[in-house]
XYZ file of C-alpha atoms in Angstrom:
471
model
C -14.678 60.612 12.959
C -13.210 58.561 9.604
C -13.409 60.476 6.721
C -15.640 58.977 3.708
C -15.299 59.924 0.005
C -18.638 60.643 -1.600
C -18.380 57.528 -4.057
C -18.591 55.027 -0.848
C -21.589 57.794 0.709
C -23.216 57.031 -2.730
C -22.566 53.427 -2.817
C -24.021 52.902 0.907
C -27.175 54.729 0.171
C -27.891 52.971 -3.321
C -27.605 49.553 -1.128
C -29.906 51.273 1.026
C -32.432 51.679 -1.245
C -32.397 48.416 -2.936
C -31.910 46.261 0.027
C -34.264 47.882 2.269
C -31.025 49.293 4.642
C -28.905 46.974 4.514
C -26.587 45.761 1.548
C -27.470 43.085 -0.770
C -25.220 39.751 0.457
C -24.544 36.537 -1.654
C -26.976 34.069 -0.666
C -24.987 31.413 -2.458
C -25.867 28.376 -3.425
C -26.114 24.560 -3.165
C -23.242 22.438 -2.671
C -22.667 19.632 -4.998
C -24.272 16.029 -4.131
C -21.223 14.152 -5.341
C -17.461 14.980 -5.166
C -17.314 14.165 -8.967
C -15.642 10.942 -8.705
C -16.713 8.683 -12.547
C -17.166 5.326 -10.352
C -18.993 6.560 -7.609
C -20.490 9.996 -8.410
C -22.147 10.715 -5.502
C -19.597 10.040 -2.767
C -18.190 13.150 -1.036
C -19.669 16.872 -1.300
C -18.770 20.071 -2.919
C -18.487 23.521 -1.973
C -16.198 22.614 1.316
C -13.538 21.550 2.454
C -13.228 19.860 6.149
C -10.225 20.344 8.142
C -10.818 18.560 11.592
C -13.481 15.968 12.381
C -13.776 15.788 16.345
C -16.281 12.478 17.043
C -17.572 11.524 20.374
C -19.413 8.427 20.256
C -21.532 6.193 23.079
C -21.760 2.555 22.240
C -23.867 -0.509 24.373
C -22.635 -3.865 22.382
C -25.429 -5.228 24.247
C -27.989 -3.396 22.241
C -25.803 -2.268 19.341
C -26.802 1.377 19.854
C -24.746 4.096 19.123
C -25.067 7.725 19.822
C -23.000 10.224 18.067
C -21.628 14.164 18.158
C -19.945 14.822 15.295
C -18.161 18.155 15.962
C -16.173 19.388 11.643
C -14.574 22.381 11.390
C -14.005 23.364 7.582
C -13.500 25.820 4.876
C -16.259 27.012 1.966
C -14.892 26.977 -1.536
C -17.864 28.903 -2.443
C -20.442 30.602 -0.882
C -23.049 27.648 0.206
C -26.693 28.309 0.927
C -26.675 24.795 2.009
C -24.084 21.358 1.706
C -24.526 17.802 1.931
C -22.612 15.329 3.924
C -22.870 11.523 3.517
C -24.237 9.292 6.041
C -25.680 5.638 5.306
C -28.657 4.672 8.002
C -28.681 5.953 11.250
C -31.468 9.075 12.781
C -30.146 12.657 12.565
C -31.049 14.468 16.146
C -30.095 17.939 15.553
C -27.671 20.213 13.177
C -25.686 23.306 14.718
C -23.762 25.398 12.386
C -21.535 28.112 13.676
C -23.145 27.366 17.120
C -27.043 28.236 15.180
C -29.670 25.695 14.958
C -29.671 24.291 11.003
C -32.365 22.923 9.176
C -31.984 19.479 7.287
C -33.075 16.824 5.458
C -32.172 12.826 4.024
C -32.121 12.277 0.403
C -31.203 9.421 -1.589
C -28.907 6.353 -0.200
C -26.821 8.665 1.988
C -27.377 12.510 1.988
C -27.798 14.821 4.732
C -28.623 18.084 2.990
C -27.962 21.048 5.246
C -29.223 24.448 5.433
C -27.432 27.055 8.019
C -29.193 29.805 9.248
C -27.347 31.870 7.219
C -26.052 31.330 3.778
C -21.894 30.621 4.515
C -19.654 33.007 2.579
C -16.535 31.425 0.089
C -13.773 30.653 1.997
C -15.726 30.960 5.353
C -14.361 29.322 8.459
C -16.960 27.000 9.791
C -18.386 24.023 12.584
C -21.111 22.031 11.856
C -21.964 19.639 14.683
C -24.415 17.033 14.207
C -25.934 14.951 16.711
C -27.221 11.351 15.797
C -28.098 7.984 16.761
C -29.070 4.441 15.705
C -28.084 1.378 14.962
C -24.652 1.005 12.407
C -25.549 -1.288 9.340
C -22.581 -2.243 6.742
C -22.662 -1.652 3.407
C -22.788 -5.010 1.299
C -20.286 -4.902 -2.074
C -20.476 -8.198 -3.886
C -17.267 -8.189 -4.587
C -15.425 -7.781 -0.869
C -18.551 -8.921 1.220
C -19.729 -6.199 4.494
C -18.080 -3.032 4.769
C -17.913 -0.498 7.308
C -19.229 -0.951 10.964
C -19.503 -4.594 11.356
C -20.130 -6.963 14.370
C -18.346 -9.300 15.996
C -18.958 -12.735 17.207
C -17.646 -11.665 20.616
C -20.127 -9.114 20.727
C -17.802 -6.292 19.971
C -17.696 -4.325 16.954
C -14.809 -3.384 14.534
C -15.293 -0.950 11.118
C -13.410 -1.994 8.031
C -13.961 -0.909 4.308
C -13.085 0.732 0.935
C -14.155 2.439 -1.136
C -17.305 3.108 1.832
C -16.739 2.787 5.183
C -17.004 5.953 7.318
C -20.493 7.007 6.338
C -21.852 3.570 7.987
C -20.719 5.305 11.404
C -20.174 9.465 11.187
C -21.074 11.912 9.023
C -18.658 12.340 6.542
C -17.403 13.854 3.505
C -16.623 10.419 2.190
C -14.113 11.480 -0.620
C -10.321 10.768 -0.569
C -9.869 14.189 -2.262
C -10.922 15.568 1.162
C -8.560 14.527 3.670
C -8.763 15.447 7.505
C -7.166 15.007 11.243
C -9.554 13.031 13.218
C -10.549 13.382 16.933
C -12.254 10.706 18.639
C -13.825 9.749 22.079
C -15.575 6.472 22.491
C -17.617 5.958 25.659
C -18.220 1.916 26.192
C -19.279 -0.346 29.498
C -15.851 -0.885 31.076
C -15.235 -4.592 30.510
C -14.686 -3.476 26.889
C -11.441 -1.615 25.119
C -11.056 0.504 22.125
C -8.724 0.829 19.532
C -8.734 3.701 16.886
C -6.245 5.737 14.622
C -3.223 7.681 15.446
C -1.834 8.108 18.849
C -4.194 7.504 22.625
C -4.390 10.568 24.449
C -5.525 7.998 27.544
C -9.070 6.295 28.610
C -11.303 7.797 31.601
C -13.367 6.152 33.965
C -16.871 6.913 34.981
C -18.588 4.613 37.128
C -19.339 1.774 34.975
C -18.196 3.175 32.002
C -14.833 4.171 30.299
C -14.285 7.332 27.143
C -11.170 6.088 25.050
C -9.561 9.134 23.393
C -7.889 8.714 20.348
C -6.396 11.537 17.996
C -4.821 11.615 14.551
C -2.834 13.955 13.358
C -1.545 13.011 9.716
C -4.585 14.422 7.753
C -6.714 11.172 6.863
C -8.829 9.815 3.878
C -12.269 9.014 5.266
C -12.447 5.381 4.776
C -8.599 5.201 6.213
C -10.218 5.634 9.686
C -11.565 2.723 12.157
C -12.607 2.237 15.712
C -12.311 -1.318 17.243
C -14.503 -2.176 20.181
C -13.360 -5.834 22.089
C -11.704 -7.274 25.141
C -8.440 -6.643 23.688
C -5.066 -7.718 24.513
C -3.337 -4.397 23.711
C 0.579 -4.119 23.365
C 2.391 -1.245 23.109
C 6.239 -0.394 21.911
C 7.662 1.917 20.149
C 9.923 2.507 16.638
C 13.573 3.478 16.634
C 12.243 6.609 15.725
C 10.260 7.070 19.011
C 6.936 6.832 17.094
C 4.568 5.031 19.338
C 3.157 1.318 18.513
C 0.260 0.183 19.286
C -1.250 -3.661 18.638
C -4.665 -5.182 19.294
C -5.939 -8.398 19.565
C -8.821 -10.068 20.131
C -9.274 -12.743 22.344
C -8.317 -15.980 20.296
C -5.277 -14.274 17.905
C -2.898 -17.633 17.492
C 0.516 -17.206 18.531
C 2.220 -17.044 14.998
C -0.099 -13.584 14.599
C 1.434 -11.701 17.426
C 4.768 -13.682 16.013
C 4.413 -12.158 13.035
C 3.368 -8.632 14.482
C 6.686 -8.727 16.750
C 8.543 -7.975 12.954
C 6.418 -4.730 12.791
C 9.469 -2.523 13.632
C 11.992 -4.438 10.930
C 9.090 -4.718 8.494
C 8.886 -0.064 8.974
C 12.560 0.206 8.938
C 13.006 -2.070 5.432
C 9.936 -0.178 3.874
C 11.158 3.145 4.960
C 14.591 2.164 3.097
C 12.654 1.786 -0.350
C 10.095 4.505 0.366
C 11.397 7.073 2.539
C 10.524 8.101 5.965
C 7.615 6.608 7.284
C 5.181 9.063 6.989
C 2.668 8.973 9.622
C 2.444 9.833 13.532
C 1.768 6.120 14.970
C 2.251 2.461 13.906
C 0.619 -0.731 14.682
C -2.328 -3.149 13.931
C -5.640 -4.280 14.947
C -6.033 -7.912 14.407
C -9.354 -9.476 14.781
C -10.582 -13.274 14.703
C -13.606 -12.469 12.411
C -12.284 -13.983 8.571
C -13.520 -10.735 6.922
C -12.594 -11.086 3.139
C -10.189 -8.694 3.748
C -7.420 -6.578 5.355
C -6.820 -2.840 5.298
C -4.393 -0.253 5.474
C -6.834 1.909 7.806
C -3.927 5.289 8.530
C -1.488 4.152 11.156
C -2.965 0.750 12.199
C -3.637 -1.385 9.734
C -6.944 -3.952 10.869
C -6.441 -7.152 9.605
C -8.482 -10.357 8.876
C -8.586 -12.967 11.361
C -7.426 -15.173 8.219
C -4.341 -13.031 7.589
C -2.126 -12.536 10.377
C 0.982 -13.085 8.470
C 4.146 -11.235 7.016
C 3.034 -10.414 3.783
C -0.121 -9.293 4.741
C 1.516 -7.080 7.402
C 4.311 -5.824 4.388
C 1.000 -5.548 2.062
C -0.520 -2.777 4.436
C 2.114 -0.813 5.920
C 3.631 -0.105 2.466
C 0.324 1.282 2.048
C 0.947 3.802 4.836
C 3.092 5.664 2.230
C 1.151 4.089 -0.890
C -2.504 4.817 -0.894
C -2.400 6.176 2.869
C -0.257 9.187 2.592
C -0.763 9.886 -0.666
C -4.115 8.710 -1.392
C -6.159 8.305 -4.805
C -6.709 11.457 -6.795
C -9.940 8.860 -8.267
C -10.866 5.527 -7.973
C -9.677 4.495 -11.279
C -6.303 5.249 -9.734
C -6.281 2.840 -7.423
C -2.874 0.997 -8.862
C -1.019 4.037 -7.026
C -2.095 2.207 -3.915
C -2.665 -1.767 -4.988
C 0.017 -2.168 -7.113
C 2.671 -0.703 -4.472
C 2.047 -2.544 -2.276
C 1.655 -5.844 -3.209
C 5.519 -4.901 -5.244
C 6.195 -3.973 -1.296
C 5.792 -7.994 -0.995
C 8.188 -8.882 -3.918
C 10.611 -6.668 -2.426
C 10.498 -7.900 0.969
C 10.603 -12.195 -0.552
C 13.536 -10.918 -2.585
C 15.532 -9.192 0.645
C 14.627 -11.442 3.462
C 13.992 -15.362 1.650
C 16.628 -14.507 -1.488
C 13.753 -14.977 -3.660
C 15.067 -14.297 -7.434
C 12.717 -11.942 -8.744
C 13.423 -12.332 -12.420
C 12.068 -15.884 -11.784
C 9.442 -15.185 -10.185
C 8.133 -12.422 -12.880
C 8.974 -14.875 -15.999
C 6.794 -17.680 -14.074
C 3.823 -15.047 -13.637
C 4.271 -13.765 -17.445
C 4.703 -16.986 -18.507
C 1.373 -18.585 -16.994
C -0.446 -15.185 -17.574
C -4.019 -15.787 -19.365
C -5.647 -13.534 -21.662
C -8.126 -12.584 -18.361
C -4.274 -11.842 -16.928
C -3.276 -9.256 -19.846
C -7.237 -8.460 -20.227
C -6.841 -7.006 -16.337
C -6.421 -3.100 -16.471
C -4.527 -1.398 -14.379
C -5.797 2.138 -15.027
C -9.536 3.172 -15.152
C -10.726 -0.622 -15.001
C -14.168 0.696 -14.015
C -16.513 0.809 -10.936
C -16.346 -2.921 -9.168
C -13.229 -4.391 -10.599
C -10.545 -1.598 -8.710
C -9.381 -4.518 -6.649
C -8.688 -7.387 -9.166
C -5.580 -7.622 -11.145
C -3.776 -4.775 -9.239
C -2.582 -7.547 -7.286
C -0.733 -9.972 -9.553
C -0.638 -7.921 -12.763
C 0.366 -4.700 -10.632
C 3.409 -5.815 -9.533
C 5.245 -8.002 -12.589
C 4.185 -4.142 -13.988
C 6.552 -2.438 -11.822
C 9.015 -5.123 -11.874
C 9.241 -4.769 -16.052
C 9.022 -0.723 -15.320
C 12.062 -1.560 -13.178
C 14.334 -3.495 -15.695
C 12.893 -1.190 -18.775
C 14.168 2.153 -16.911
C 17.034 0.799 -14.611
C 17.006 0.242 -11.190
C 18.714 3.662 -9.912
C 15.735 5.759 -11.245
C 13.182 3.058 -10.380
C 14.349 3.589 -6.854
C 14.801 6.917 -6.513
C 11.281 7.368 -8.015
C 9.644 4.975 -5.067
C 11.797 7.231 -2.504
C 10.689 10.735 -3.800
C 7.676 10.059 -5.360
C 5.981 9.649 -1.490
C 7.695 12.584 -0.182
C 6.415 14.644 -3.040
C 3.053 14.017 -2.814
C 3.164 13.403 1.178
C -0.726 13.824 2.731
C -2.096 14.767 -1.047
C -3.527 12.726 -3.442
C -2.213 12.020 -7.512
C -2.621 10.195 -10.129
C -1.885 7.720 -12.142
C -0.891 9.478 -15.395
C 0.586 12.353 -12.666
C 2.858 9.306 -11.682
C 3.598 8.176 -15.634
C 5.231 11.565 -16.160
C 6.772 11.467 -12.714
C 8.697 8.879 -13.836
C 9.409 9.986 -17.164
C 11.234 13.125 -15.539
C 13.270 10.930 -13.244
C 14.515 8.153 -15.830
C 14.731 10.758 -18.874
C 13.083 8.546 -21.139
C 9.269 8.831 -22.594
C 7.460 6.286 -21.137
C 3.983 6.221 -22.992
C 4.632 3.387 -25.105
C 5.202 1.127 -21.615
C 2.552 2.762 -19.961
C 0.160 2.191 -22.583
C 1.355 -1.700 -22.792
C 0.933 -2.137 -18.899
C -1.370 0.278 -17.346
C -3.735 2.076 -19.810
C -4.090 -1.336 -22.235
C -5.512 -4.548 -21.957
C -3.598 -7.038 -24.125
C -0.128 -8.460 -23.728
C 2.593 -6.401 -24.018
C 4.815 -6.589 -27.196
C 7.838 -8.506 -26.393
C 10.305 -5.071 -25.822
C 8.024 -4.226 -23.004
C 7.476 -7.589 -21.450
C 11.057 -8.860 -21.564
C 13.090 -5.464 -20.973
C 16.358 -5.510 -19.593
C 17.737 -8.779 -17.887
C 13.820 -10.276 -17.855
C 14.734 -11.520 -20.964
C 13.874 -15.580 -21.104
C 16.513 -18.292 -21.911
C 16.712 -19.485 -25.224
């Protein structure tokens, strides 16, 4: 028998007389609706945060149906008496949490608003598994066209998109403050392959049907993660390193793609000599023939445009595999962290492998530059315009950073900056003081000029250093 003090004999039988035997638990409440994002409020969920997604999906191109089991495991960060995840379209079968039957409901554009059997207590271990079905619908953004699951013309399917994507197929929390290792199994008619994320842990037959298995294990930002469904022409190599390659194309990829593809290894080593170690498990690319308005740096295989199988494209998006991919967005308005990167990633690249003179090249974009140029923000440019001038603006920003700091801190900022923040997220004015530590200088007035205003820069911020013009 364990001995009990009379204060914890007290204590049990006050809780048994206001809670009718049993003590009084925390019945929690709600998660948030919205991860708090400004631009896109209700994206992503409070109250949780998800460790593992574990996906097993059934899809018939022929009918376009999909069926889904969406096995998370996550943590509360309070106690919940129910949580939301995000999921656009599709019909919600069943709920499980912690193996019980869950009650739940659809609100809004794309809430599923769980209740658990029992409330879940803060910092709780838990599964939710959710069982769906339907057909996948993108998302239309004026700006980029469809995003998320969209169809091919071969009758395959392929999902691309940013800032939604995921939702359009799984249930998600679709923030990129919640990042996640993602397990998935993709059951198709045999004359069709599959191409996902991370590393394949090998395809099984069943009669007249094959399950893909794909699993990745650098923690992922929702919309970072695909699946590919076509009669591929798969290739697979593998990176000094040992990490393994992987390349799909669709039937009808010109020559000069795969060409240009075949540089994947050089294009890793020369990024990892600016940036560090590449960060993730796997490499390669998904290439399709559909001319989707864009490309993206979906976690360790980019999936490219059918219009953009070419070097700087591929430089573009595997810079982003330490820019934007392993250290993602703390918020959308930081989206320079990934944008601007990456399309510097391209200078650098023009400048080591065609002897392109940068200092040219930035007094010819500075010199053209409109008032819509210098009227392009860089930081917080609000909900629509994330991916404008991070593109040309972005870079002759870093390039002037460069020259007004010197080049020795400016690179050892883009080699420990990554490595810092590897498989978190950070931000913009996070980075500003970052880089204020390295070169030992206060940066604010720059900063303000190129990232936080939207006017031309006074003349000791646009022409610093050598970028001075000739007389």
């Amino acid at each position: 028998m364990r001995y009990r003090s009379a204060a914890v004999i007290a204590a049990v039988l006050a809780a048994s007389v206001l809670g009718g035997g049993t003590a009084l638990a925390d019945t929690g409440k709600p998660g948030a609706d919205g991860a708090g994002d400004s631009y896109y409020p209700q994206d992503g969920n409070g109250g949780y945060d998800v460790g593992d997604y574990n996906l097993k999906i059934g899809y018939e191109p022929a009918t376009k149906q999909l069926t889904g089991l969406q096995t998370i495991t996550g943590r509360t960060t309070q106690a919940l008496s129910s949580f939301n995840l995000d999921l656009h379209g599709l019909t919600v079968d069943s709920v499980k949490v912690n193996g019980r039957k869950a009650a739940f409901t659809r609100t809004g554009d794309h809430e599923l608003v769980i209740t658990p059997a029992r409330p879940l207590r803060n910092h709780e271990r838990f599964t939710a598994e959710i069982a769906y079905h339907g057909v996948p619908q993108p998302i239309e953004d004026p700006a980029l066209g469809e995003n998320g699951w969209q169809y091919a013309k071969s009758g395959g399917a392929f999902v691309a998109g940013e800032p939604k994507s995921a939702t359009t197929w799984y249930p998600v929390n679709d923030t990129p403050r919640d990042k996640a290792t993602f397990h998935l199994a993709v059951t198709v008619p045999s004359e069709w392959g599959v191409i996902s994320n991370g590393r394949e842990r090998g395809h099984f037959a069943d009669g007249p049907k094959t399950t893909y298995v794909w699993a990745e294990e650098t923690p992922a930002v929702p919309y970072m993660t695909t699946v590919a469904i076509d009669r591929w022409e798969f290739e697979r190599t593998k990176l000094s390193d040992g990490t393994p390659v992987v390349n799909a194309y669709a039937p009808g990829t010109p020559a000069s793609t795969k060409q240009a593809e075949a540089r994947l290894p050089e294009i890793i080593d020369f990024l990892a000599s600016k940036f560090g170690r590449y960060p993730v498990d796997a490499a390669g690319g998904i290439f399709l023939t559909e001319p989707i308005g864009f490309s993206l740096e979906t976690l360790s295989r980019p999936i490219y445009s059918g219009a953009a199988g070419n070097i700087p494209t591929i430089v573009h998006e595997n810079a982003h595999q330490w820019w934007g991919d392993s250290v993602a967005v703390d918020k959308w308005k930081d989206v320079c962290l990934n944008e601007c990167f990456a399309s510097y990633a391209e200078w650098l690249w023009s400048e080591a492998k065609s002897g392109q003179d940068l200092k040219a090249r930035y007094l010819n974009a500075v010199q053209k530059a409109t008032d819509r140029f210098w009227a392009g923000k860089l930081y917080d440019m609000g909900p629509g315009n994330e991916f404008t001038y991070v593109y040309s603006k972005g870079p002759a920003a870093l390039h002037a950073l460069k020259n007004y700091i010197g080049a020795a801190p400016f690179d050892r900022i883009l080699k420990t900056w990554p490595a810092i923040h590897r498989d978190g997220n950070a931000s913009l004015p996070e980075f500003q003081k970052f880089a204020e530590r390295v070169a030992h200088k206060n940066l604010q007035g720059f900063f303000d000029a190129w990232f936080y205003g939207n006017t031309k820069p006074a003349p000791e911020y646009l022409y610093p250093g050598d970028l001075k013009p000739a007389a």
